[in-house]
Short mmCIF file of C-alpha atoms in Angstrom, two decimals:
data_model
loop_
_atom_site.label_atom_id
_atom_site.label_comp_id
_atom_site.label_asym_id
_atom_site.label_seq_id
_atom_site.Cartn_x
_atom_site.Cartn_y
_atom_site.Cartn_z
CA UNK A 1 -14.02 46.82 -6.48
CA UNK A 2 -13.91 43.86 -8.86
CA UNK A 3 -14.10 40.14 -8.34
CA UNK A 4 -12.19 37.46 -10.18
CA UNK A 5 -14.17 35.23 -12.52
CA UNK A 6 -15.06 31.81 -11.19
CA UNK A 7 -12.72 30.04 -13.60
CA UNK A 8 -9.60 32.04 -12.75
CA UNK A 9 -8.30 29.82 -9.95
CA UNK A 10 -5.21 28.97 -11.95
CA UNK A 11 -4.10 32.59 -11.74
CA UNK A 12 -4.05 32.53 -7.95
CA UNK A 13 -0.57 32.24 -6.45
CA UNK A 14 -0.18 28.85 -4.73
CA UNK A 15 0.33 28.84 -0.97
CA UNK A 16 1.97 25.39 -0.92
CA UNK A 17 2.76 24.64 -4.56
CA UNK A 18 6.03 22.75 -5.05
CA UNK A 19 7.70 23.89 -1.83
CA UNK A 20 9.62 20.98 -0.32
CA UNK A 21 10.49 22.30 3.13
CA UNK A 22 6.98 23.42 4.04
CA UNK A 23 4.39 21.66 6.19
CA UNK A 24 1.44 20.62 4.04
CA UNK A 25 -1.94 21.75 5.39
CA UNK A 26 -4.30 20.06 2.92
CA UNK A 27 -6.45 17.17 4.08
CA UNK A 28 -9.03 15.25 2.07
CA UNK A 29 -10.46 18.31 0.31
CA UNK A 30 -9.81 18.62 -3.46
CA UNK A 31 -6.47 20.21 -4.37
CA UNK A 32 -7.12 23.50 -6.25
CA UNK A 33 -5.73 23.88 -9.75
CA UNK A 34 -3.38 26.61 -8.53
CA UNK A 35 -1.69 24.09 -6.21
CA UNK A 36 -1.32 21.35 -8.84
CA UNK A 37 2.25 20.56 -9.88
CA UNK A 38 4.64 17.78 -10.75
CA UNK A 39 4.74 15.08 -13.44
CA UNK A 40 3.79 11.38 -13.48
CA UNK A 41 7.49 10.47 -13.55
CA UNK A 42 7.78 11.25 -9.84
CA UNK A 43 5.44 8.32 -9.16
CA UNK A 44 8.13 5.92 -10.43
CA UNK A 45 10.55 6.44 -7.55
CA UNK A 46 7.83 7.28 -5.04
CA UNK A 47 6.53 3.73 -5.45
CA UNK A 48 9.91 2.07 -6.05
CA UNK A 49 11.88 3.32 -3.02
CA UNK A 50 9.41 2.15 -0.32
CA UNK A 51 9.66 -1.42 -1.60
CA UNK A 52 13.44 -1.68 -1.77
CA UNK A 53 13.57 -2.79 1.84
CA UNK A 54 13.64 -5.81 4.11
CA UNK A 55 9.87 -6.30 4.28
CA UNK A 56 9.96 -7.04 0.55
CA UNK A 57 12.93 -9.37 1.02
CA UNK A 58 10.94 -11.31 3.59
CA UNK A 59 8.14 -12.06 1.11
CA UNK A 60 10.65 -14.15 -0.82
CA UNK A 61 12.14 -15.66 2.34
CA UNK A 62 8.84 -16.97 3.70
CA UNK A 63 7.84 -18.31 0.28
CA UNK A 64 10.76 -20.73 0.49
CA UNK A 65 11.21 -21.31 4.22
CA UNK A 66 7.58 -21.20 5.43
CA UNK A 67 5.59 -22.17 2.32
CA UNK A 68 7.97 -24.91 1.19
CA UNK A 69 8.56 -23.78 -2.39
CA UNK A 70 11.69 -24.16 -4.48
CA UNK A 71 13.34 -20.95 -5.65
CA UNK A 72 11.81 -21.16 -9.12
CA UNK A 73 8.33 -21.96 -7.84
CA UNK A 74 8.54 -19.05 -5.43
CA UNK A 75 9.75 -16.73 -8.19
CA UNK A 76 6.78 -17.58 -10.41
CA UNK A 77 4.29 -17.00 -7.59
CA UNK A 78 5.96 -13.74 -6.53
CA UNK A 79 6.04 -12.29 -10.04
CA UNK A 80 2.42 -13.17 -10.77
CA UNK A 81 1.05 -11.79 -7.51
CA UNK A 82 3.13 -8.63 -7.74
CA UNK A 83 2.08 -7.96 -11.34
CA UNK A 84 -1.62 -8.03 -10.50
CA UNK A 85 -1.23 -5.74 -7.49
CA UNK A 86 0.95 -3.32 -9.46
CA UNK A 87 -1.48 -3.07 -12.37
CA UNK A 88 -4.32 -1.89 -10.14
CA UNK A 89 -1.94 0.57 -8.47
CA UNK A 90 -1.48 2.29 -11.82
CA UNK A 91 -5.19 2.31 -12.60
CA UNK A 92 -6.15 3.85 -9.26
CA UNK A 93 -3.41 6.48 -9.56
CA UNK A 94 -5.52 8.07 -12.32
CA UNK A 95 -8.01 9.20 -9.68
CA UNK A 96 -5.47 11.67 -8.24
CA UNK A 97 -5.27 14.21 -11.08
CA UNK A 98 -8.93 13.56 -11.90
CA UNK A 99 -10.38 14.48 -8.49
CA UNK A 100 -7.48 15.87 -6.44
CA UNK A 101 -8.41 13.91 -3.31
CA UNK A 102 -6.92 10.94 -1.40
CA UNK A 103 -7.77 7.41 -2.51
CA UNK A 104 -9.97 6.61 0.46
CA UNK A 105 -12.04 9.73 -0.11
CA UNK A 106 -12.72 8.44 -3.63
CA UNK A 107 -14.15 5.34 -1.94
CA UNK A 108 -17.28 7.40 -1.23
CA UNK A 109 -18.40 6.63 -4.79
CA UNK A 110 -18.43 2.90 -4.07
CA UNK A 111 -19.52 2.87 -0.42
CA UNK A 112 -21.40 6.13 0.11
CA UNK A 113 -20.32 8.96 2.38
CA UNK A 114 -21.08 7.18 5.66
CA UNK A 115 -20.40 3.66 4.40
CA UNK A 116 -16.87 4.75 3.49
CA UNK A 117 -16.13 5.15 7.21
CA UNK A 118 -15.40 1.41 7.46
CA UNK A 119 -12.78 0.96 4.70
CA UNK A 120 -11.16 4.32 5.52
CA UNK A 121 -10.90 3.40 9.18
CA UNK A 122 -9.49 -0.04 8.38
CA UNK A 123 -6.86 1.41 6.07
CA UNK A 124 -5.86 3.97 8.69
CA UNK A 125 -5.13 1.11 11.08
CA UNK A 126 -3.46 -1.17 8.51
CA UNK A 127 -1.14 1.54 7.15
CA UNK A 128 -0.51 3.63 10.25
CA UNK A 129 -0.30 0.80 12.76
CA UNK A 130 0.19 -2.53 10.96
CA UNK A 131 2.59 -1.63 8.16
CA UNK A 132 4.26 1.04 10.25
CA UNK A 133 5.04 -1.58 12.90
CA UNK A 134 6.28 -4.20 10.42
CA UNK A 135 8.72 -1.88 8.67
CA UNK A 136 9.90 -0.21 11.86
CA UNK A 137 10.77 -3.58 13.38
CA UNK A 138 12.93 -4.57 10.40
CA UNK A 139 14.72 -1.21 10.52
CA UNK A 140 15.23 -1.53 14.28
CA UNK A 141 16.79 -4.99 13.87
CA UNK A 142 19.09 -3.62 11.16
CA UNK A 143 20.20 -0.73 13.35
CA UNK A 144 20.67 -3.14 16.25
CA UNK A 145 22.85 -5.44 14.11
CA UNK A 146 24.86 -2.52 12.72
CA UNK A 147 25.53 -0.68 15.97
CA UNK A 148 24.76 -3.16 18.80
CA UNK A 149 22.30 -0.57 20.09
CA UNK A 150 19.47 -2.36 21.91
CA UNK A 151 16.27 -3.02 19.90
CA UNK A 152 14.03 -0.50 21.71
CA UNK A 153 16.32 2.54 21.33
CA UNK A 154 16.93 1.47 17.73
CA UNK A 155 13.18 1.39 17.17
CA UNK A 156 12.66 4.86 18.63
CA UNK A 157 15.36 6.41 16.43
CA UNK A 158 13.81 4.92 13.29
CA UNK A 159 10.21 5.92 14.03
CA UNK A 160 11.25 9.49 14.82
CA UNK A 161 12.64 9.88 11.30
CA UNK A 162 9.55 8.27 9.75
CA UNK A 163 7.14 10.54 11.59
CA UNK A 164 9.07 13.70 10.73
CA UNK A 165 8.92 12.99 6.99
CA UNK A 166 5.19 12.24 7.09
CA UNK A 167 4.59 15.29 9.26
CA UNK A 168 6.12 17.69 6.72
CA UNK A 169 3.94 16.21 4.00
CA UNK A 170 3.40 15.48 0.33
CA UNK A 171 6.25 17.33 -1.39
CA UNK A 172 8.86 16.31 1.15
CA UNK A 173 7.75 12.67 0.88
CA UNK A 174 8.23 12.73 -2.90
CA UNK A 175 11.64 14.41 -2.54
CA UNK A 176 12.82 11.92 0.07
CA UNK A 177 11.82 8.95 -2.09
CA UNK A 178 13.57 10.47 -5.11
CA UNK A 179 16.94 10.80 -3.40
CA UNK A 180 16.65 7.51 -1.53
CA UNK A 181 15.97 5.57 -4.74
CA UNK A 182 19.48 5.42 -6.32
CA UNK A 183 21.19 4.51 -3.06
CA UNK A 184 18.69 1.76 -2.30
CA UNK A 185 18.76 0.39 -5.85
CA UNK A 186 22.56 0.16 -6.06
CA UNK A 187 23.01 -1.44 -2.64
CA UNK A 188 20.28 -4.05 -3.06
CA UNK A 189 21.46 -4.95 -6.55
CA UNK A 190 24.96 -5.51 -5.19
CA UNK A 191 23.52 -7.66 -2.43
CA UNK A 192 21.50 -9.54 -5.04
CA UNK A 193 24.56 -10.36 -7.12
CA UNK A 194 26.39 -11.67 -4.06
CA UNK A 195 23.33 -13.62 -2.91
CA UNK A 196 22.84 -15.36 -6.24
CA UNK A 197 26.53 -16.39 -6.21
CA UNK A 198 25.99 -18.20 -2.90
CA UNK A 199 22.41 -19.44 -3.42
CA UNK A 200 21.39 -23.02 -4.15
CA UNK A 201 18.75 -22.22 -6.77
CA UNK A 202 18.20 -25.83 -7.74
CA UNK A 203 17.49 -26.97 -4.19
CA UNK A 204 14.27 -27.13 -2.21
CA UNK A 205 13.27 -26.35 1.35
CA UNK A 206 12.08 -29.92 1.65
CA UNK A 207 8.65 -28.97 2.94
CA UNK A 208 6.92 -29.84 -0.32
CA UNK A 209 4.89 -26.65 -0.77
CA UNK A 210 3.09 -27.80 -3.90
CA UNK A 211 0.02 -25.95 -5.19
CA UNK A 212 -0.95 -24.89 -1.70
CA UNK A 213 2.43 -23.29 -1.08
CA UNK A 214 2.31 -21.62 -4.48
CA UNK A 215 -1.09 -20.08 -3.72
CA UNK A 216 0.13 -18.93 -0.32
CA UNK A 217 3.14 -17.21 -1.91
CA UNK A 218 0.98 -15.71 -4.65
CA UNK A 219 -1.52 -14.34 -2.12
CA UNK A 220 1.29 -12.94 -0.02
CA UNK A 221 2.88 -11.12 -2.97
CA UNK A 222 -0.47 -9.91 -4.25
CA UNK A 223 -1.45 -8.69 -0.79
CA UNK A 224 1.86 -6.88 -0.41
CA UNK A 225 1.59 -5.06 -3.76
CA UNK A 226 -2.16 -4.42 -3.56
CA UNK A 227 -1.71 -3.28 0.01
CA UNK A 228 -0.48 0.00 -1.47
CA UNK A 229 -3.64 0.41 -3.61
CA UNK A 230 -5.70 2.22 -0.93
CA UNK A 231 -3.11 5.01 -1.00
CA UNK A 232 -2.56 5.22 -4.77
CA UNK A 233 -4.02 8.68 -5.43
CA UNK A 234 -2.62 10.12 -2.19
CA UNK A 235 0.59 10.79 -4.13
CA UNK A 236 -0.90 11.67 -7.52
CA UNK A 237 -3.61 14.09 -6.36
CA UNK A 238 -1.37 17.15 -6.79
CA UNK A 239 -0.71 16.33 -10.45
CA UNK A 240 -2.36 18.71 -12.96
CA UNK A 241 -5.66 17.57 -14.41
CA UNK A 242 -3.92 17.48 -17.80
CA UNK A 243 -1.28 14.94 -16.67
CA UNK A 244 -0.70 12.23 -19.26
CA UNK A 245 -3.06 9.36 -18.44
CA UNK A 246 -0.88 6.56 -19.78
CA UNK A 247 2.18 7.76 -17.87
CA UNK A 248 0.09 8.18 -14.72
CA UNK A 249 -0.75 4.47 -14.99
CA UNK A 250 2.60 3.13 -16.16
CA UNK A 251 5.06 4.88 -13.83
CA UNK A 252 3.54 3.80 -10.49
CA UNK A 253 2.82 0.30 -11.84
CA UNK A 254 6.39 -0.14 -13.11
CA UNK A 255 7.94 1.38 -9.98
CA UNK A 256 5.94 -0.96 -7.77
CA UNK A 257 6.40 -4.11 -9.87
CA UNK A 258 10.12 -3.85 -10.61
CA UNK A 259 11.12 -2.99 -7.04
CA UNK A 260 9.01 -5.68 -5.39
CA UNK A 261 9.80 -8.34 -7.99
CA UNK A 262 13.59 -7.92 -7.85
CA UNK A 263 13.90 -7.55 -4.09
CA UNK A 264 11.47 -10.39 -3.28
CA UNK A 265 13.28 -12.75 -5.67
CA UNK A 266 16.57 -11.83 -3.99
CA UNK A 267 14.88 -12.77 -0.72
CA UNK A 268 13.81 -16.14 -2.12
CA UNK A 269 17.40 -16.81 -3.23
CA UNK A 270 18.77 -15.85 0.19
CA UNK A 271 16.44 -18.39 1.84
CA UNK A 272 18.37 -21.18 0.11
CA UNK A 273 21.53 -20.16 2.00
CA UNK A 274 22.03 -21.57 5.49
CA UNK A 275 21.74 -18.70 8.00
CA UNK A 276 23.82 -18.35 11.19
CA UNK A 277 22.31 -20.05 14.23
CA UNK A 278 20.03 -17.75 16.26
CA UNK A 279 20.42 -14.81 13.88
CA UNK A 280 17.77 -12.09 13.73
CA UNK A 281 15.86 -11.90 10.41
CA UNK A 282 18.03 -9.07 9.13
CA UNK A 283 21.27 -10.66 10.30
CA UNK A 284 20.25 -13.90 8.56
CA UNK A 285 19.82 -12.03 5.29
CA UNK A 286 23.20 -10.33 5.52
CA UNK A 287 25.16 -13.18 7.13
CA UNK A 288 26.67 -14.46 3.86
CA UNK A 289 27.76 -11.02 2.63
CA UNK A 290 31.26 -9.54 3.06
CA UNK A 291 31.51 -7.09 5.94
CA UNK A 292 31.52 -3.91 3.90
CA UNK A 293 28.48 -4.96 1.87
CA UNK A 294 26.68 -6.31 4.91
CA UNK A 295 26.96 -2.93 6.60
CA UNK A 296 25.74 -1.14 3.47
CA UNK A 297 22.73 -3.46 3.25
CA UNK A 298 21.88 -2.83 6.89
CA UNK A 299 21.96 0.91 6.20
CA UNK A 300 19.77 0.34 3.13
CA UNK A 301 17.29 -1.70 5.18
CA UNK A 302 16.99 1.23 7.57
CA UNK A 303 16.61 3.73 4.72
CA UNK A 304 14.10 1.51 2.90
CA UNK A 305 11.96 1.08 6.00
CA UNK A 306 11.92 4.83 6.55
CA UNK A 307 10.94 5.30 2.88
CA UNK A 308 8.04 2.87 3.26
CA UNK A 309 6.79 4.19 6.57
CA UNK A 310 6.88 7.80 5.46
CA UNK A 311 4.16 6.76 2.99
CA UNK A 312 2.36 4.53 5.46
CA UNK A 313 1.98 7.13 8.18
CA UNK A 314 1.09 9.80 5.62
CA UNK A 315 -1.60 7.64 4.00
CA UNK A 316 -2.94 6.68 7.41
CA UNK A 317 -3.49 10.37 8.11
CA UNK A 318 -5.11 10.79 4.68
CA UNK A 319 -7.48 7.92 5.48
CA UNK A 320 -8.48 9.53 8.76
CA UNK A 321 -9.18 12.87 7.09
CA UNK A 322 -11.24 10.94 4.52
CA UNK A 323 -13.58 9.77 7.28
CA UNK A 324 -15.35 13.12 6.92
CA UNK A 325 -15.47 13.68 10.67
CA UNK A 326 -15.61 17.17 12.11
CA UNK A 327 -12.27 17.29 13.88
CA UNK A 328 -10.97 20.18 16.02
CA UNK A 329 -8.75 22.67 14.14
CA UNK A 330 -5.59 21.55 15.94
CA UNK A 331 -6.12 17.96 14.78
CA UNK A 332 -5.08 18.46 11.17
CA UNK A 333 -3.20 16.14 8.85
CA UNK A 334 0.21 16.73 10.40
CA UNK A 335 -1.03 16.14 13.96
CA UNK A 336 -2.77 12.95 12.84
CA UNK A 337 0.55 11.74 11.39
CA UNK A 338 2.13 12.04 14.84
CA UNK A 339 -0.74 10.19 16.56
CA UNK A 340 -0.69 7.40 13.98
CA UNK A 341 3.07 7.12 14.35
CA UNK A 342 2.81 6.77 18.11
CA UNK A 343 0.23 3.99 17.72
CA UNK A 344 2.39 2.22 15.14
CA UNK A 345 5.41 2.49 17.42
CA UNK A 346 3.50 0.79 20.24
CA UNK A 347 2.54 -2.06 17.89
CA UNK A 348 6.15 -2.40 16.70
CA UNK A 349 7.41 -2.57 20.27
CA UNK A 350 4.94 -5.36 21.03
CA UNK A 351 6.08 -7.45 18.03
CA UNK A 352 9.85 -7.19 18.50
CA UNK A 353 10.05 -10.59 20.17
CA UNK A 354 8.45 -12.63 17.36
CA UNK A 355 8.73 -10.57 14.20
CA UNK A 356 8.90 -13.44 11.72
CA UNK A 357 5.58 -15.12 12.52
CA UNK A 358 3.87 -11.78 13.10
CA UNK A 359 4.92 -10.63 9.64
CA UNK A 360 3.77 -13.82 7.88
CA UNK A 361 0.30 -13.58 9.45
CA UNK A 362 0.03 -9.86 8.74
CA UNK A 363 0.86 -10.23 5.05
CA UNK A 364 -1.97 -12.68 4.54
CA UNK A 365 -4.50 -10.83 6.69
CA UNK A 366 -4.11 -7.51 4.86
CA UNK A 367 -5.14 -9.19 1.60
CA UNK A 368 -8.32 -10.41 3.26
CA UNK A 369 -9.86 -6.93 3.25
CA UNK A 370 -8.00 -5.40 0.31
CA UNK A 371 -9.35 -8.04 -2.11
CA UNK A 372 -13.07 -7.34 -1.48
CA UNK A 373 -12.44 -3.57 -1.26
CA UNK A 374 -10.60 -3.56 -4.55
CA UNK A 375 -13.30 -5.63 -6.24
CA UNK A 376 -16.01 -3.10 -5.33
CA UNK A 377 -13.89 -0.06 -6.19
CA UNK A 378 -12.86 -1.34 -9.62
CA UNK A 379 -16.43 -2.27 -10.58
CA UNK A 380 -17.63 1.18 -9.53
CA UNK A 381 -14.93 2.81 -11.66
CA UNK A 382 -16.14 0.77 -14.63
CA UNK A 383 -19.80 1.62 -14.05
CA UNK A 384 -19.14 5.36 -13.74
CA UNK A 385 -17.01 5.52 -16.89
CA UNK A 386 -19.56 7.66 -18.73
CA UNK A 387 -20.60 9.83 -15.78
CA UNK A 388 -19.46 13.48 -16.17
CA UNK A 389 -16.50 14.35 -13.96
CA UNK A 390 -18.28 17.45 -12.58
CA UNK A 391 -21.17 15.30 -11.40
CA UNK A 392 -18.85 12.83 -9.73
CA UNK A 393 -16.82 15.59 -8.08
CA UNK A 394 -19.99 17.07 -6.57
CA UNK A 395 -20.94 13.66 -5.18
CA UNK A 396 -17.65 13.35 -3.25
CA UNK A 397 -18.68 15.87 -0.61
CA UNK A 398 -22.40 15.08 -0.57
CA UNK A 399 -22.97 13.75 2.95
CA UNK A 400 -26.40 12.50 1.94
CA UNK A 401 -25.08 10.23 -0.80
CA UNK A 402 -25.37 6.55 0.06
CA UNK A 403 -24.55 3.36 -1.79
CA UNK A 404 -25.60 0.33 0.25
CA UNK A 405 -24.64 -2.24 -2.42
CA UNK A 406 -20.99 -1.25 -1.98
CA UNK A 407 -20.69 -1.76 1.75
CA UNK A 408 -22.91 -4.87 1.58
CA UNK A 409 -20.73 -6.43 -1.11
CA UNK A 410 -17.56 -5.63 0.85
CA UNK A 411 -18.85 -7.26 4.03
CA UNK A 412 -20.34 -10.29 2.28
CA UNK A 413 -17.12 -10.84 0.34
CA UNK A 414 -15.17 -10.89 3.62
CA UNK A 415 -17.78 -13.03 5.38
CA UNK A 416 -17.70 -15.65 2.62
CA UNK A 417 -13.98 -15.75 1.87
CA UNK A 418 -12.39 -15.65 5.32
CA UNK A 419 -14.28 -18.46 7.12
CA UNK A 420 -14.10 -20.73 4.08
CA UNK A 421 -10.60 -20.13 2.70
CA UNK A 422 -8.39 -18.60 5.41
CA UNK A 423 -5.25 -20.60 6.06
CA UNK A 424 -3.59 -19.04 9.11
CA UNK A 425 -1.53 -20.57 11.86
CA UNK A 426 -4.32 -19.86 14.38
CA UNK A 427 -7.30 -20.40 12.08
CA UNK A 428 -7.75 -22.68 9.09
CA UNK A 429 -10.90 -22.30 7.01
CA UNK A 430 -13.16 -25.14 5.94
CA UNK A 431 -11.76 -25.53 2.41
CA UNK A 432 -8.00 -25.73 3.17
CA UNK A 433 -8.78 -27.90 6.18
CA UNK A 434 -10.40 -30.43 3.83
CA UNK A 435 -8.11 -29.83 0.84
CA UNK A 436 -4.71 -28.46 1.84
CA UNK A 437 -3.77 -27.95 -1.82
CA UNK A 438 -5.97 -24.84 -1.90
CA UNK A 439 -3.38 -22.98 0.18
CA UNK A 440 -4.86 -19.58 0.96
CA UNK A 441 -6.95 -18.03 -1.82
CA UNK A 442 -9.00 -15.87 0.53
CA UNK A 443 -8.01 -12.64 -1.20
CA UNK A 444 -8.95 -13.92 -4.66
CA UNK A 445 -12.27 -15.33 -3.52
CA UNK A 446 -13.07 -12.11 -1.66
CA UNK A 447 -12.24 -10.06 -4.75
CA UNK A 448 -14.40 -12.16 -7.06
CA UNK A 449 -17.36 -12.46 -4.66
CA UNK A 450 -17.44 -8.73 -3.82
CA UNK A 451 -16.91 -7.59 -7.41
CA UNK A 452 -19.58 -9.94 -8.81
CA UNK A 453 -22.08 -9.21 -6.09
CA UNK A 454 -21.58 -5.46 -6.37
CA UNK A 455 -22.10 -5.53 -10.13
CA UNK A 456 -25.39 -7.41 -9.70
CA UNK A 457 -26.68 -5.24 -6.84
CA UNK A 458 -25.57 -1.99 -8.43
CA UNK A 459 -27.23 -2.78 -11.73
CA UNK A 460 -30.45 -4.00 -10.14
CA UNK A 461 -30.82 -1.30 -7.49
CA UNK A 462 -32.44 1.54 -9.43
CA UNK A 463 -32.65 3.62 -6.27
CA UNK A 464 -28.88 4.10 -6.23
CA UNK A 465 -28.65 7.31 -8.26
CA UNK A 466 -26.56 10.47 -7.88
CA UNK A 467 -28.06 12.82 -5.31
CA UNK A 468 -26.48 15.77 -7.14
CA UNK A 469 -27.74 16.19 -10.71
CA UNK A 470 -25.92 18.23 -13.33
CA UNK A 471 -27.44 21.63 -13.94
CA UNK A 472 -27.26 21.29 -17.68
CA UNK A 473 -26.83 18.63 -20.31
#
């Protein structure tokens, strides 16, 4: 009897590989080399398709209608915020081929094994409940407008499709996004052309948004784009270790930026057109379009929401597996997708009656935690630049590894930024209450405070060292 050498894993036949119609069984454990497949190009449409949808349109709409900006002011804020969130999406995507684990599992470097429970748990709720609800509601309204089917049955039809895609798993998600992309792109571009023909781009909402409105729109766009950052490596972790690094950065960043930028700007233009009285958000967006195009856009809104929520419910499950809890065998990734989908459906049902205001508040709130989280994670990536990959990989599953500066910096960043700078309908922080021109810069303040504090604490805390040392130099 002979045994295979330790480095021969690439010769082992993959059990999952590139099969599309096969239920993925992997959780947060590293993907073996034998299972690695695909190219960075697939990240282009995987991050483009989920953002060619009504939720992205609404970022532009609220920038004009709620934040009081002109079309051109809104466009500048939307492009700037989206660019920053897209850049970090590309950077974090590098962690997938490097470690083969979900993004929130990589957070153990910055927060420690147990400290990572908090951000992983938050992301599971934000993606699987919050975002799932937001996108499902827009799709339900579109289906309701298209077919006159009541909102609740419309919602149930949409969420069933979303859960099925996430249940099957990684390869099927990528394939769905690939084939959804051309249809979504063509329809929304057609709608954009028609919208710009009717729009009053030189007009203003009359609310006088000023600097405060600009910062609100910027934060909203940044929060929307960066809201995908906690799931970046979830969809790149099957890539081979040898995947081109530049392409692994560029394709997801470009896919995210171009899709959000174009669709959000179309939304801003549509907000300058008078909507029919009492129209639902989706009907207001399509009200000026000819019948045939209006129906196509409604179908695209449904398809886009399904594209987005397939990722949201999948990443929610990845975040839960990244908690490192000892779950029963039956509660694997696919079962968690179903449970997260059910919770998200309940939240969507509850928000059907006031979707507009619920969405505005949600967009700002998600940036409140993503900013500090991202600040800590990016500083940790910079500090570990010269640490051997083998050493880092061993640390991922070391339950004894702790990093108190990370979780402390995250919490302090939130504790400082939210009470001082939050500008919500139900709570206004001290700074915007005194100086309304500050708008809402909570996410930026949280990012800067957490990143700066973490750098200081991490450099000064000599006790924070790897618990697993390399066996040889």
